[in-house]
Short mmCIF file of C-alpha atoms in Angstrom, two decimals:
data_model
loop_
_atom_site.label_atom_id
_atom_site.label_comp_id
_atom_site.label_asym_id
_atom_site.label_seq_id
_atom_site.Cartn_x
_atom_site.Cartn_y
_atom_site.Cartn_z
CA MET C 603 115.67 88.50 110.88
CA ALA C 604 114.93 85.20 109.72
CA GLY C 605 114.46 85.14 105.87
CA PHE C 606 116.57 87.95 104.69
CA VAL C 607 117.80 89.14 102.08
CA ASP C 608 118.35 86.87 99.33
CA LEU C 609 114.83 86.17 97.89
CA TYR C 610 116.79 83.78 95.81
CA THR C 611 115.66 79.86 95.38
CA GLU C 612 118.53 77.79 94.60
CA ALA C 613 116.34 75.40 91.26
CA ASP C 614 116.59 74.45 87.83
CA THR C 615 113.23 75.79 85.81
CA PHE C 616 113.44 76.92 82.97
CA LEU C 617 113.06 80.18 84.41
CA HIS C 618 116.78 79.54 85.98
CA ARG C 619 117.96 78.78 82.72
CA MET C 620 116.80 81.99 80.93
CA ASP C 621 119.72 84.42 80.43
CA PRO C 622 118.73 87.29 83.49
CA ARG C 623 118.04 90.53 80.33
CA VAL C 624 115.08 88.84 78.97
CA LYS C 625 113.80 88.32 82.06
CA ILE C 626 115.07 91.95 83.60
CA ILE C 627 112.93 92.97 79.51
CA ALA C 628 109.99 90.68 80.44
CA VAL C 629 109.10 92.24 83.32
CA LEU C 630 108.75 96.31 81.77
CA LEU C 631 107.42 94.68 79.16
CA LEU C 632 104.63 92.13 82.03
CA SER C 633 103.59 95.92 83.96
CA LEU C 634 103.25 98.00 81.10
CA LEU C 635 100.94 95.50 79.89
CA ALA C 636 98.61 95.44 83.25
CA PHE C 637 98.92 99.36 82.68
CA ILE C 638 97.25 99.35 79.24
CA LEU C 639 94.78 96.56 80.00
CA SER C 640 91.95 97.89 80.93
CA SER C 641 89.21 95.51 81.73
CA LEU C 642 89.05 93.26 84.79
CA SER C 643 88.58 89.87 82.54
CA TYR C 644 91.99 90.93 81.33
CA LEU C 645 93.56 92.07 84.06
CA LEU C 646 92.83 88.57 85.84
CA ILE C 647 94.34 87.02 83.44
CA LEU C 648 97.32 88.23 83.14
CA LEU C 649 97.17 87.90 87.12
CA ALA C 650 97.09 83.70 86.82
CA PHE C 651 99.58 84.10 83.77
CA ILE C 652 101.78 85.43 86.41
CA PHE C 653 100.73 82.76 88.98
CA LEU C 654 101.33 80.52 86.78
CA LEU C 655 105.32 81.65 85.83
CA LEU C 656 105.71 81.99 89.56
CA PHE C 657 104.07 78.23 90.22
CA LEU C 658 106.56 76.81 87.30
CA ALA C 659 110.03 78.31 88.47
CA ARG C 660 108.62 76.56 92.28
CA ALA C 661 108.92 79.17 94.25
CA SER C 662 109.00 78.10 97.58
CA PHE C 663 105.36 78.41 99.35
CA SER C 664 106.95 80.23 102.48
CA ARG C 665 108.59 83.01 100.23
CA THR C 666 105.69 83.09 97.88
CA THR C 667 102.85 83.83 100.86
CA PHE C 668 105.38 85.98 102.97
CA ALA C 669 105.94 88.37 100.32
CA LEU C 670 101.64 88.43 98.82
CA LYS C 671 100.73 89.26 102.72
CA PHE C 672 101.61 92.94 102.02
CA VAL C 673 100.29 92.75 98.12
CA LEU C 674 96.78 91.16 99.76
CA ARG C 675 95.95 93.98 102.59
CA PHE C 676 97.39 96.25 99.70
CA MET C 677 94.48 94.96 97.36
CA VAL C 678 91.63 94.75 99.92
CA LEU C 679 92.38 98.69 101.39
CA ILE C 680 92.20 100.09 97.49
CA ILE C 681 89.25 97.51 97.11
CA VAL C 682 87.38 99.40 100.86
CA LEU C 683 88.97 101.99 100.30
CA TRP C 684 88.04 103.58 96.84
CA PRO C 685 83.79 103.76 96.47
CA ILE C 686 84.12 106.43 99.10
CA PHE C 687 86.26 108.71 97.36
CA ASP C 688 84.04 107.97 93.73
CA PRO C 689 80.48 109.32 93.88
CA SER C 690 80.48 109.09 89.57
CA GLY C 691 77.93 106.66 88.12
CA SER C 692 75.09 105.37 89.03
CA PRO C 693 73.21 102.89 90.28
CA ALA C 694 73.96 104.49 93.56
CA LEU C 695 73.76 101.51 95.69
CA ALA C 696 74.05 103.69 99.33
CA SER C 697 74.18 107.18 100.21
CA LEU C 698 75.42 108.90 103.25
CA GLY C 699 76.39 112.29 103.53
CA PRO C 700 78.56 113.24 100.78
CA ILE C 701 79.73 109.44 100.50
CA LYS C 702 78.08 107.86 97.74
CA ILE C 703 78.76 104.65 96.69
CA THR C 704 77.83 103.16 93.70
CA GLU C 705 77.86 100.00 91.58
CA PRO C 706 80.40 100.86 88.85
CA ALA C 707 82.71 102.03 91.29
CA ILE C 708 83.29 98.96 93.48
CA TRP C 709 83.84 97.82 90.06
CA ARG C 710 86.81 100.02 88.58
CA GLY C 711 88.53 99.44 92.68
CA VAL C 712 88.74 96.03 91.90
CA THR C 713 89.82 96.88 88.55
CA SER C 714 92.64 98.87 89.93
CA ALA C 715 93.97 96.05 93.10
CA THR C 716 94.09 93.59 90.46
CA ARG C 717 96.09 95.63 88.08
CA VAL C 718 97.82 96.48 91.21
CA GLY C 719 98.01 92.83 91.99
CA CYS C 720 99.65 92.15 88.65
CA LEU C 721 102.38 94.93 89.46
CA ALA C 722 103.59 94.07 92.51
CA THR C 723 103.85 89.90 91.87
CA VAL C 724 105.80 90.52 88.38
CA TRP C 725 108.38 91.69 89.99
CA TYR C 726 109.33 87.67 92.62
CA ILE C 727 109.57 86.29 88.45
CA LEU C 728 113.28 87.88 88.68
CA MET C 729 113.88 88.25 91.92
CA PHE C 730 112.74 84.06 92.64
CA THR C 731 114.65 82.96 89.69
CA THR C 732 117.84 85.18 89.28
CA SER C 733 120.67 85.17 91.89
CA GLN C 734 121.77 88.90 92.63
CA ARG C 735 125.43 88.04 91.21
CA ASP C 736 123.53 86.88 88.17
CA LEU C 737 121.70 90.34 87.80
CA ILE C 738 124.07 92.80 88.45
CA ARG C 739 126.00 90.57 85.71
CA ALA C 740 122.98 91.54 83.16
CA LEU C 741 122.85 94.89 83.85
CA VAL C 742 126.73 95.81 83.65
CA LYS C 743 125.89 94.09 80.20
CA MET C 744 122.92 96.13 79.31
CA GLY C 745 125.06 99.16 79.56
CA LEU C 746 125.31 100.43 82.77
CA ARG C 747 128.95 101.01 83.87
CA PHE C 748 130.99 98.80 85.22
CA ASP C 749 131.95 101.02 88.21
CA PHE C 750 127.98 101.67 88.86
CA GLY C 751 127.00 97.78 89.01
CA LEU C 752 130.04 97.69 91.48
CA THR C 753 128.99 99.85 94.16
CA LEU C 754 125.39 98.15 93.68
CA ALA C 755 127.49 94.71 94.66
CA ILE C 756 129.02 96.07 97.10
CA SER C 757 125.09 97.43 98.71
CA LEU C 758 123.81 93.75 98.13
CA ARG C 759 126.78 91.62 99.32
CA PHE C 760 127.40 94.36 102.88
CA LEU C 761 122.61 94.43 103.08
CA PRO C 762 123.69 90.99 105.61
CA THR C 763 126.39 91.89 107.10
CA PHE C 764 125.03 95.47 108.50
CA GLY C 765 121.38 93.85 109.45
CA ALA C 766 123.95 91.06 111.51
CA LEU C 767 125.91 93.97 112.40
CA ILE C 768 122.44 95.97 114.22
CA ASP C 769 121.30 93.11 115.86
CA SER C 770 124.41 92.41 117.48
CA ILE C 771 125.35 96.31 118.34
CA LYS C 772 121.33 96.11 119.39
CA ASP C 773 121.68 92.95 121.99
CA ALA C 774 125.21 94.59 123.45
CA GLN C 775 123.33 98.30 123.91
CA ARG C 776 120.39 96.51 125.58
CA ALA C 777 122.51 94.44 127.84
CA ARG C 778 124.17 97.79 129.21
CA GLY C 779 120.26 98.74 130.15
CA LEU C 780 118.57 100.36 126.57
CA GLU C 781 115.00 100.39 126.62
CA LEU C 782 113.73 99.12 122.80
CA SER C 783 110.39 98.07 123.61
CA LYS C 784 109.16 100.17 125.70
CA GLY C 785 107.25 103.91 125.40
CA GLY C 786 105.25 106.15 123.30
CA LEU C 787 106.86 105.76 119.13
CA LEU C 788 108.94 108.46 119.95
CA LYS C 789 110.45 107.88 122.77
CA ARG C 790 111.40 104.48 121.01
CA SER C 791 113.18 106.16 117.87
CA ARG C 792 115.05 108.03 120.19
CA ASN C 793 116.09 104.94 121.65
CA TYR C 794 117.54 104.18 118.72
CA VAL C 795 120.43 106.24 118.40
CA ALA C 796 122.66 105.18 120.84
CA ILE C 797 122.06 101.85 117.60
CA LEU C 798 122.70 103.96 115.04
CA VAL C 799 125.93 106.27 115.67
CA PRO C 800 128.40 102.68 116.59
CA THR C 801 126.49 101.29 113.23
CA ILE C 802 126.70 104.36 111.01
CA VAL C 803 130.93 104.55 112.63
CA SER C 804 131.58 101.36 112.61
CA ALA C 805 130.13 101.35 108.75
CA LEU C 806 132.69 104.73 108.02
CA ARG C 807 135.46 102.56 108.32
CA THR C 808 134.31 99.48 106.94
CA ALA C 809 134.28 101.42 103.84
CA ASP C 810 137.76 102.92 104.45
CA MET C 811 139.09 99.64 104.51
CA LEU C 812 137.04 98.72 101.39
CA SER C 813 138.39 101.33 99.36
CA LEU C 814 141.66 100.16 100.63
CA ALA C 815 141.42 96.68 99.37
CA LEU C 816 139.83 97.98 96.02
CA GLN C 817 142.97 99.65 95.33
CA SER C 818 145.02 97.21 96.11
CA ARG C 819 143.47 94.66 94.05
CA ALA C 820 144.13 97.25 91.32
CA TYR C 821 140.34 98.72 90.80
CA GLY C 822 140.34 100.81 88.18
CA ALA C 823 143.69 99.79 85.78
CA ARG C 824 142.61 98.82 82.77
CA SER C 825 138.97 99.72 81.64
CA ASP C 826 138.81 96.13 78.87
CA ARG C 827 138.94 94.16 82.22
CA THR C 828 137.59 90.52 81.29
CA TYR C 829 135.13 88.02 83.71
CA LEU C 830 134.30 84.97 84.16
CA ARG C 831 131.32 84.49 83.54
CA ASP C 832 129.79 86.05 80.59
CA LEU C 833 126.68 85.79 79.14
CA LYS C 834 125.50 84.62 76.16
CA MET C 835 122.08 84.49 74.16
CA ARG C 836 120.49 81.65 73.24
CA ALA C 837 118.24 80.01 70.66
CA SER C 838 115.43 79.17 73.42
CA ASP C 839 116.48 83.17 75.25
CA GLY C 840 115.09 85.07 71.68
CA VAL C 841 112.58 82.56 71.70
CA ALA C 842 110.87 83.69 74.52
CA LEU C 843 112.34 87.20 74.07
CA GLY C 844 109.86 86.90 70.57
CA MET C 845 107.02 86.38 72.16
CA LEU C 846 106.39 88.44 75.06
CA VAL C 847 107.26 91.31 72.50
CA ALA C 848 104.46 90.02 70.66
CA ALA C 849 102.36 89.42 73.85
CA PHE C 850 102.39 93.51 74.78
CA VAL C 851 102.99 95.00 71.00
CA LEU C 852 99.55 92.70 70.74
CA PRO C 853 97.16 94.50 72.72
CA ALA C 854 99.18 97.85 72.15
CA LEU C 855 97.98 97.31 69.00
CA ALA C 856 94.71 96.41 69.31
CA LYS C 857 94.18 99.25 71.63
CA TYR C 858 95.64 102.40 70.62
CA VAL C 859 95.31 101.89 66.19
CA PHE C 860 92.67 99.72 65.47
CA ASN C 861 90.38 100.94 68.93
CA ILE C 862 89.21 98.24 70.37
CA GLU C 863 88.71 97.85 74.22
CA ILE C 864 91.03 95.22 76.16
CA MET V 1124 92.00 130.07 72.38
CA SER V 1125 95.28 130.93 72.75
CA LEU V 1126 98.54 128.87 72.01
CA GLY V 1127 99.07 128.74 75.34
CA GLU V 1128 95.79 127.11 76.88
CA GLU V 1129 94.99 125.11 73.33
CA LEU V 1130 98.71 123.51 74.54
CA GLY V 1131 97.46 123.02 78.16
CA GLN V 1132 94.63 121.28 77.61
CA THR V 1133 96.36 119.33 75.47
CA PHE V 1134 98.76 118.36 77.86
CA ARG V 1135 95.38 117.67 80.30
CA ASP V 1136 93.80 115.20 77.39
CA VAL V 1137 96.86 113.09 77.06
CA PHE V 1138 98.47 113.18 80.52
CA LEU V 1139 95.80 113.48 83.21
CA SER V 1140 92.78 111.12 81.62
CA LYS V 1141 91.95 107.82 81.07
CA THR V 1142 95.33 107.29 79.40
CA ALA V 1143 97.56 109.60 81.35
CA PRO V 1144 98.97 105.63 83.10
CA LEU V 1145 99.84 104.90 79.55
CA ALA V 1146 101.22 108.48 78.98
CA TRP V 1147 103.51 108.73 81.94
CA SER V 1148 104.84 105.02 81.20
CA LEU V 1149 105.87 105.43 77.59
CA VAL V 1150 107.20 108.84 78.57
CA LEU V 1151 109.11 107.14 81.60
CA LEU V 1152 109.99 104.57 78.75
CA LEU V 1153 111.45 107.26 76.49
CA VAL V 1154 113.48 108.48 79.27
CA VAL V 1155 114.15 105.59 79.91
CA LEU V 1156 116.14 104.00 76.32
CA VAL V 1157 117.98 108.04 75.46
CA VAL V 1158 119.52 107.77 79.28
CA TYR V 1159 120.84 103.75 78.25
CA TYR V 1160 122.01 105.47 75.33
CA LEU V 1161 123.70 107.37 76.46
CA TYR V 1162 125.71 105.01 79.03
CA SER V 1163 126.17 103.12 75.46
CA ARG V 1164 128.35 105.85 73.87
CA ALA V 1165 129.88 106.86 76.53
CA SER V 1166 130.84 102.71 77.46
CA GLU V 1167 131.76 102.30 73.70
CA ARG V 1168 133.78 105.26 73.69
CA ARG V 1169 135.56 104.09 77.20
CA ARG V 1170 136.21 100.30 74.92
CA LEU V 1171 137.94 102.08 72.08
CA GLY V 1172 140.55 103.27 74.48
CA ALA V 1173 141.81 99.75 75.42
CA GLY V 1174 144.83 98.93 77.54
CA ALA V 1175 144.97 102.61 78.99
CA PRO V 1176 143.70 103.53 83.10
CA ALA V 1177 139.78 103.07 82.94
CA ASN V 1178 138.24 106.40 83.26
CA PHE V 1179 136.18 104.88 86.92
CA VAL V 1180 134.93 107.00 90.03
CA SER V 1181 137.43 106.61 92.59
CA PRO V 1182 137.42 103.69 94.84
CA LYS V 1183 136.75 105.82 97.88
CA THR V 1184 133.62 107.00 96.00
CA VAL V 1185 132.48 103.58 95.43
CA ALA V 1186 133.47 102.26 98.77
CA LEU V 1187 131.14 105.00 100.15
CA TYR V 1188 127.90 105.06 97.79
CA GLY V 1189 128.03 100.72 98.66
CA ILE V 1190 128.26 101.28 102.31
CA LEU V 1191 125.44 103.64 102.46
CA THR V 1192 123.84 102.27 100.38
CA ALA V 1193 123.86 98.56 101.95
CA LEU V 1194 123.33 100.89 105.85
CA THR V 1195 120.36 103.04 104.53
CA ALA V 1196 118.66 99.90 103.49
CA ALA V 1197 119.35 97.87 106.10
CA VAL V 1198 118.55 100.02 108.97
CA THR V 1199 115.39 100.43 106.80
CA TYR V 1200 114.77 96.97 107.19
CA ALA V 1201 115.79 96.25 110.87
CA SER V 1202 113.72 98.77 111.93
CA TYR V 1203 110.44 98.02 110.61
CA LEU V 1204 108.00 98.50 112.29
CA PRO V 1205 103.85 97.35 110.86
CA PHE V 1206 101.46 99.98 112.02
CA SER V 1207 97.99 98.79 112.04
CA PRO V 1208 95.86 101.61 111.55
CA THR V 1209 96.65 101.49 107.36
CA LYS V 1210 98.51 98.72 107.74
CA GLY V 1211 101.07 100.64 105.95
CA TYR V 1212 104.40 100.33 108.08
CA PHE V 1213 106.82 103.24 109.66
CA ASN V 1214 110.77 102.79 108.98
CA LEU V 1215 113.72 104.50 110.48
CA GLY V 1216 115.46 104.43 107.18
CA GLU V 1217 114.48 108.34 106.59
CA THR V 1218 117.03 108.56 109.64
CA MET V 1219 119.66 107.26 107.17
CA VAL V 1220 118.38 109.01 104.21
CA PHE V 1221 118.53 112.62 106.86
CA PHE V 1222 122.29 111.60 108.23
CA SER V 1223 123.99 110.82 104.41
CA ALA V 1224 122.87 113.99 103.33
CA LEU V 1225 122.77 115.92 105.73
CA ALA V 1226 126.74 114.99 107.35
CA ILE V 1227 127.75 114.23 103.81
CA GLY V 1228 126.25 116.02 100.99
CA TRP V 1229 123.25 116.09 98.79
CA ARG V 1230 124.76 113.68 95.96
CA GLU V 1231 125.26 110.95 97.94
CA GLY V 1232 122.10 111.42 100.38
CA ALA V 1233 119.53 111.37 96.82
CA ILE V 1234 121.90 108.05 95.54
CA CYS V 1235 122.06 106.32 98.86
CA GLY V 1236 119.55 107.04 99.89
CA GLY V 1237 116.65 106.37 96.65
CA ILE V 1238 118.38 103.09 96.01
CA GLY V 1239 118.67 102.03 99.03
CA SER V 1240 115.49 102.71 100.43
CA ALA V 1241 114.17 100.95 97.28
CA ALA V 1242 116.35 98.02 97.78
CA ALA V 1243 114.52 97.92 100.97
CA ASP V 1244 111.06 97.87 99.84
CA ILE V 1245 111.82 95.00 97.51
CA LEU V 1246 112.93 92.54 99.98
CA LEU V 1247 110.56 94.00 102.34
CA GLY V 1248 107.83 92.40 99.52
CA SER V 1249 106.61 95.91 98.55
CA GLY V 1250 108.77 95.83 95.12
CA ILE V 1251 106.00 97.73 93.92
CA TYR V 1252 107.23 100.84 96.11
CA ALA V 1253 110.16 100.62 94.70
CA PRO V 1254 109.97 103.55 92.04
CA ILE V 1255 108.41 105.41 93.21
CA THR V 1256 110.54 104.83 96.31
CA ALA V 1257 113.65 105.46 94.77
CA LEU V 1258 112.27 108.82 93.32
CA ALA V 1259 110.38 109.96 96.22
CA LYS V 1260 113.54 109.56 98.97
CA GLY V 1261 116.42 110.37 96.31
CA ALA V 1262 114.14 114.11 95.94
CA GLU V 1263 113.63 114.46 99.68
CA GLY V 1264 117.83 113.52 100.69
CA PHE V 1265 118.60 115.72 97.48
CA VAL V 1266 116.99 118.49 99.27
CA ALA V 1267 117.57 118.60 102.73
CA GLY V 1268 121.33 117.81 101.52
CA ILE V 1269 121.07 121.49 99.08
CA LEU V 1270 118.83 123.12 101.76
CA GLY V 1271 120.75 121.79 104.96
CA ARG V 1272 124.09 122.29 104.35
CA LEU V 1273 123.87 125.83 103.29
CA LYS V 1274 126.55 127.67 105.34
CA GLY V 1275 125.54 130.73 107.09
CA GLY V 1276 122.16 130.45 105.40
CA THR V 1277 120.51 131.66 108.39
CA HIS V 1278 119.18 134.79 107.50
CA TRP V 1279 117.95 133.95 103.78
CA GLY V 1280 117.68 130.74 104.10
CA PRO V 1281 114.15 130.68 105.30
CA VAL V 1282 112.77 132.97 102.55
CA LEU V 1283 114.33 131.19 100.35
CA GLY V 1284 113.42 127.81 101.66
CA ILE V 1285 109.49 129.07 101.97
CA VAL V 1286 109.41 130.92 97.73
CA LEU V 1287 111.14 127.19 97.06
CA GLY V 1288 108.45 125.04 98.99
CA LEU V 1289 105.99 127.19 97.05
CA LEU V 1290 106.66 127.44 93.67
CA LEU V 1291 106.81 123.40 94.41
CA ALA V 1292 103.69 122.95 95.50
CA VAL V 1293 102.47 124.45 92.56
CA ALA V 1294 104.77 122.99 90.01
CA ALA V 1295 102.90 119.53 92.07
CA SER V 1296 99.50 121.50 91.65
CA TRP V 1297 98.16 123.00 88.51
CA PRO V 1298 97.28 119.97 86.05
CA LEU V 1299 95.00 118.47 88.20
CA PRO V 1300 91.53 119.20 86.44
CA GLY V 1301 89.42 116.10 88.13
CA LYS V 1302 86.81 117.50 91.18
CA VAL V 1303 85.94 115.68 95.00
CA TRP V 1304 83.62 115.92 96.33
CA GLY V 1305 82.56 119.48 94.29
CA VAL V 1306 86.10 120.57 95.60
CA ASP V 1307 89.17 120.91 93.27
CA GLU V 1308 91.29 118.21 93.46
CA TRP V 1309 94.66 120.74 92.77
CA LEU V 1310 93.50 122.98 96.01
CA ILE V 1311 93.05 119.68 97.46
CA LEU V 1312 97.31 118.99 97.23
CA LEU V 1313 97.87 122.44 97.28
CA PHE V 1314 96.08 122.55 100.69
CA LEU V 1315 98.45 119.54 101.97
CA PHE V 1316 101.52 120.64 100.56
CA LEU V 1317 101.87 123.64 102.05
CA ALA V 1318 100.16 121.36 105.74
CA VAL V 1319 103.15 119.17 106.20
CA TRP V 1320 105.77 121.98 104.68
CA ALA V 1321 104.03 124.24 107.87
CA ALA V 1322 103.43 121.18 110.22
CA VAL V 1323 106.82 119.78 110.19
CA PHE V 1324 108.53 123.05 109.83
CA ILE V 1325 106.83 124.59 112.96
CA VAL V 1326 107.61 121.32 114.85
CA PHE V 1327 111.60 121.46 114.17
CA GLN V 1328 111.39 125.50 115.82
CA LYS V 1329 109.43 124.02 118.54
CA TRP V 1330 112.35 121.44 119.73
CA LYS V 1331 115.02 123.99 118.05
CA GLY V 1332 116.44 124.30 121.67
CA LEU V 1333 116.06 120.93 122.96
CA LEU V 1334 118.47 119.63 119.79
CA SER V 1335 120.33 122.62 119.35
CA ILE V 1336 119.85 121.63 115.88
CA ALA V 1337 120.61 124.78 113.31
CA THR V 1338 117.64 126.60 111.05
CA PRO V 1339 119.20 125.45 107.57
CA ILE V 1340 119.22 121.81 109.01
CA ILE V 1341 115.23 122.60 109.83
CA LEU V 1342 115.13 123.86 106.63
CA GLY V 1343 116.19 120.74 104.88
CA ILE V 1344 114.13 118.27 106.66
CA ALA V 1345 110.72 120.30 106.34
CA ALA V 1346 110.91 121.02 102.80
CA GLY V 1347 112.76 117.02 101.77
CA GLY V 1348 110.04 115.30 103.90
CA ALA V 1349 107.34 117.97 102.22
CA VAL V 1350 109.02 116.65 99.18
CA MET V 1351 109.25 112.93 99.31
CA VAL V 1352 105.32 112.91 101.43
CA VAL V 1353 103.83 114.78 97.91
CA SER V 1354 105.97 112.30 95.59
CA TYR V 1355 105.01 109.58 97.17
CA PHE V 1356 100.87 110.97 97.18
CA MET V 1357 101.29 112.07 93.66
CA GLY V 1358 103.17 108.73 92.26
CA GLU V 1359 100.34 106.12 93.87
CA TYR V 1360 97.09 108.77 92.99
CA PHE V 1361 98.72 109.01 89.15
CA LEU V 1362 101.20 106.54 88.35
CA LEU V 1363 99.52 103.49 90.46
CA ASN V 1364 96.50 104.33 90.21
CA VAL V 1365 95.11 103.70 93.98
CA GLY V 1366 92.40 106.02 94.57
CA LEU V 1367 92.21 108.92 96.73
CA GLY V 1368 91.11 107.45 99.86
CA LYS V 1369 94.18 105.24 99.87
CA ALA V 1370 96.74 107.89 98.50
CA LEU V 1371 95.47 110.23 101.68
CA ALA V 1372 95.52 107.09 104.16
CA GLU V 1373 99.72 107.23 103.37
CA VAL V 1374 100.11 111.06 104.44
CA PRO V 1375 99.77 111.49 107.96
CA ILE V 1376 102.44 108.50 108.19
CA ASN V 1377 104.73 110.00 106.40
CA VAL V 1378 104.57 113.09 107.94
CA ALA V 1379 105.59 111.22 111.09
CA GLN V 1380 108.01 109.77 109.50
CA VAL V 1381 109.89 112.79 108.71
CA VAL V 1382 109.38 114.12 112.21
CA ILE V 1383 110.80 111.55 113.95
CA GLY V 1384 113.46 111.04 110.76
CA GLY V 1385 114.60 114.03 110.76
CA THR V 1386 114.53 114.67 114.12
CA ILE V 1387 116.90 111.10 114.43
CA GLY V 1388 118.92 111.96 111.82
CA GLY V 1389 119.97 116.12 112.76
CA LEU V 1390 120.55 114.35 115.66
CA LEU V 1391 123.08 111.68 114.22
CA SER V 1392 124.62 114.14 112.03
CA PHE V 1393 126.24 115.93 114.75
CA TYR V 1394 127.33 112.61 117.17
CA VAL V 1395 129.32 110.74 114.22
CA LYS V 1396 130.64 113.92 113.28
CA ARG V 1397 131.65 114.19 117.17
CA SER V 1398 132.66 110.65 117.38
CA TYR V 1399 133.86 110.08 113.27
CA PRO V 1400 135.89 113.24 112.63
CA ALA V 1401 137.36 111.64 109.52
CA LEU V 1402 134.04 113.27 108.77
CA ALA V 1403 133.54 116.17 109.31
CA SER V 1404 136.40 117.53 107.14
CA ARG V 1405 134.00 116.94 104.77
#
C-alpha cells in the first residue's frame, strides 16, 4: 500500500502559495470550460495548459504517472469503443454487419477522450498543491458548516490509520490460515468477511472513544470559534481569480452569444 | 401541439441535444449556488448568536460519520483489484455502503457511502468519477437503507420494491430521444434497468436459505444495486459523454460488485451486530 492517501507534495511554488479557495474555483471553472469547448484543437490547448500548471507545481514524476495511468487507459478505451457504437456520418471506412466505422465518429471519439482527459487531470492541480488541512479550512471559510468540515477532517485523518489496521488484521488472519489469494472471485471476496468484521468492530470502538475526546475538548461550546491560521486573499490571488473568470467567460460568450464555433 | 408536448420538446432541445453537457453542468452549478446561499445564511444566523452554545450536531454523530466515511474509503482502497477485460477496477467498497445502510441507517448509508467512495476514487487516481460515484453510491445507500430496514415488510415489501423499480426505470429512461442500431435508446436503458434488478433479485432469492438474509434486505440490495448501476451508466453516458460502448462495458463489473458486495454487506450486518451489541440498539 505504498504512496497511500495524501497526494500533496511539499514545495514552494506560486500554486502552493495561492489561496486554496481560488484553486477550488479554478478547478470548477476549468472543468466547465472543458464542457464548453467542442473542437479538438482548443481542447488540446486546454489539456496542454493543465499540464503546464502541473509542471509548474513541480508535481513529482512518479505520482503523476500513477495518476495518469488510469486516465490514459480510460481515454484509449473511449477512442476504441466510440466508433463501434456511433455509425453516423460519412465516409465509412469499414463495415461489418450493422457495425459501421466512419471517419467523423473516430474524430468525435478522440475529442471526447481529450475532454475526459482534461476533466480527469484538472483535479490534480488542486490535489498536488493543497494540503488536506488547507482544503477543509477553505471549504469551511466558503460556508461549509464547521461540524461538517470537522467530520470530513476526521475521515481524512483516519483513512491511513484504517488502511494500516486492515493490513495488520489481514496479516493476523493469514497467520491463522486464511487464504486470500486462492479460489474464484466470490470465494476470495467471501474470505474478506474474516477481515472486515474485526476492522468494523475496532472502528466503531474508535468512534466511541473519539466522541468522548471531542466532548472533553469542549466541542460545540461556543459558536464564534476562532482559528490559529486564517485565510486571507492577497492581491495576487485576486489577479489569478480575475484571469480565471475571464478564461471561462470569454469562450462562453463567444459560443453562446456571438455563435462562434469553438 | 399541446402544451405538454411543447414543454417536452423544449426539454429535449435544451437538455438532450448537443448542448446537454453544458445545460446539465449549469443546472448543477445553480444547485450548488443555492445550497451555498442557504448554508451561508444559516452560518450568518449562527454568528449573530455569538457566545451562545453552538448548534452543532452531536459529537457522537460527528465521530461515527467521520469514522464510517474513512472506513468505506479504506476498505475500497485495500480491496482494490484491477480487472483485466475492461481495465476497470473491482473492489469491496460496496460492502461498507451496504453495511452502513443495513446495520446503521439510511442517512449513514447515503452520506458515508457516497463521500467515502468518492474519496477513494480520488485517491485511486480516477478523480473524474468522484462526482458520479458520490451520487451513485449515495443513492444506493439511501435506497438500500430505506428498503432494507422495513420492519416486518415481508408481505408488501416485494410489491413496493417492484413498483418502485418500475417507476425508477421509467423515470430514468423516458427522455432519451436517440436511436442506436435502429433501436430506441430509452428501450435499451429500460431493459438494462429491469435486467439488473431482476438478476440481482433472483440471485439473492436463490441464496436466501444459504445466507438467511431476510426479504427486505434482499429487496434493499437489489433496488439499491440497480439504482447504482443505472446512475453510473447515465453519468458516464450523459455527463462525461464517453459513448455508449464504454458506458455499457462498465455494467457487468458493477453488477458483479453489487452481487458480491451485497452478499458480504448483508452478512456483515448480522455478524457485527452479534459481536458488537451496542450497534443492535440503533
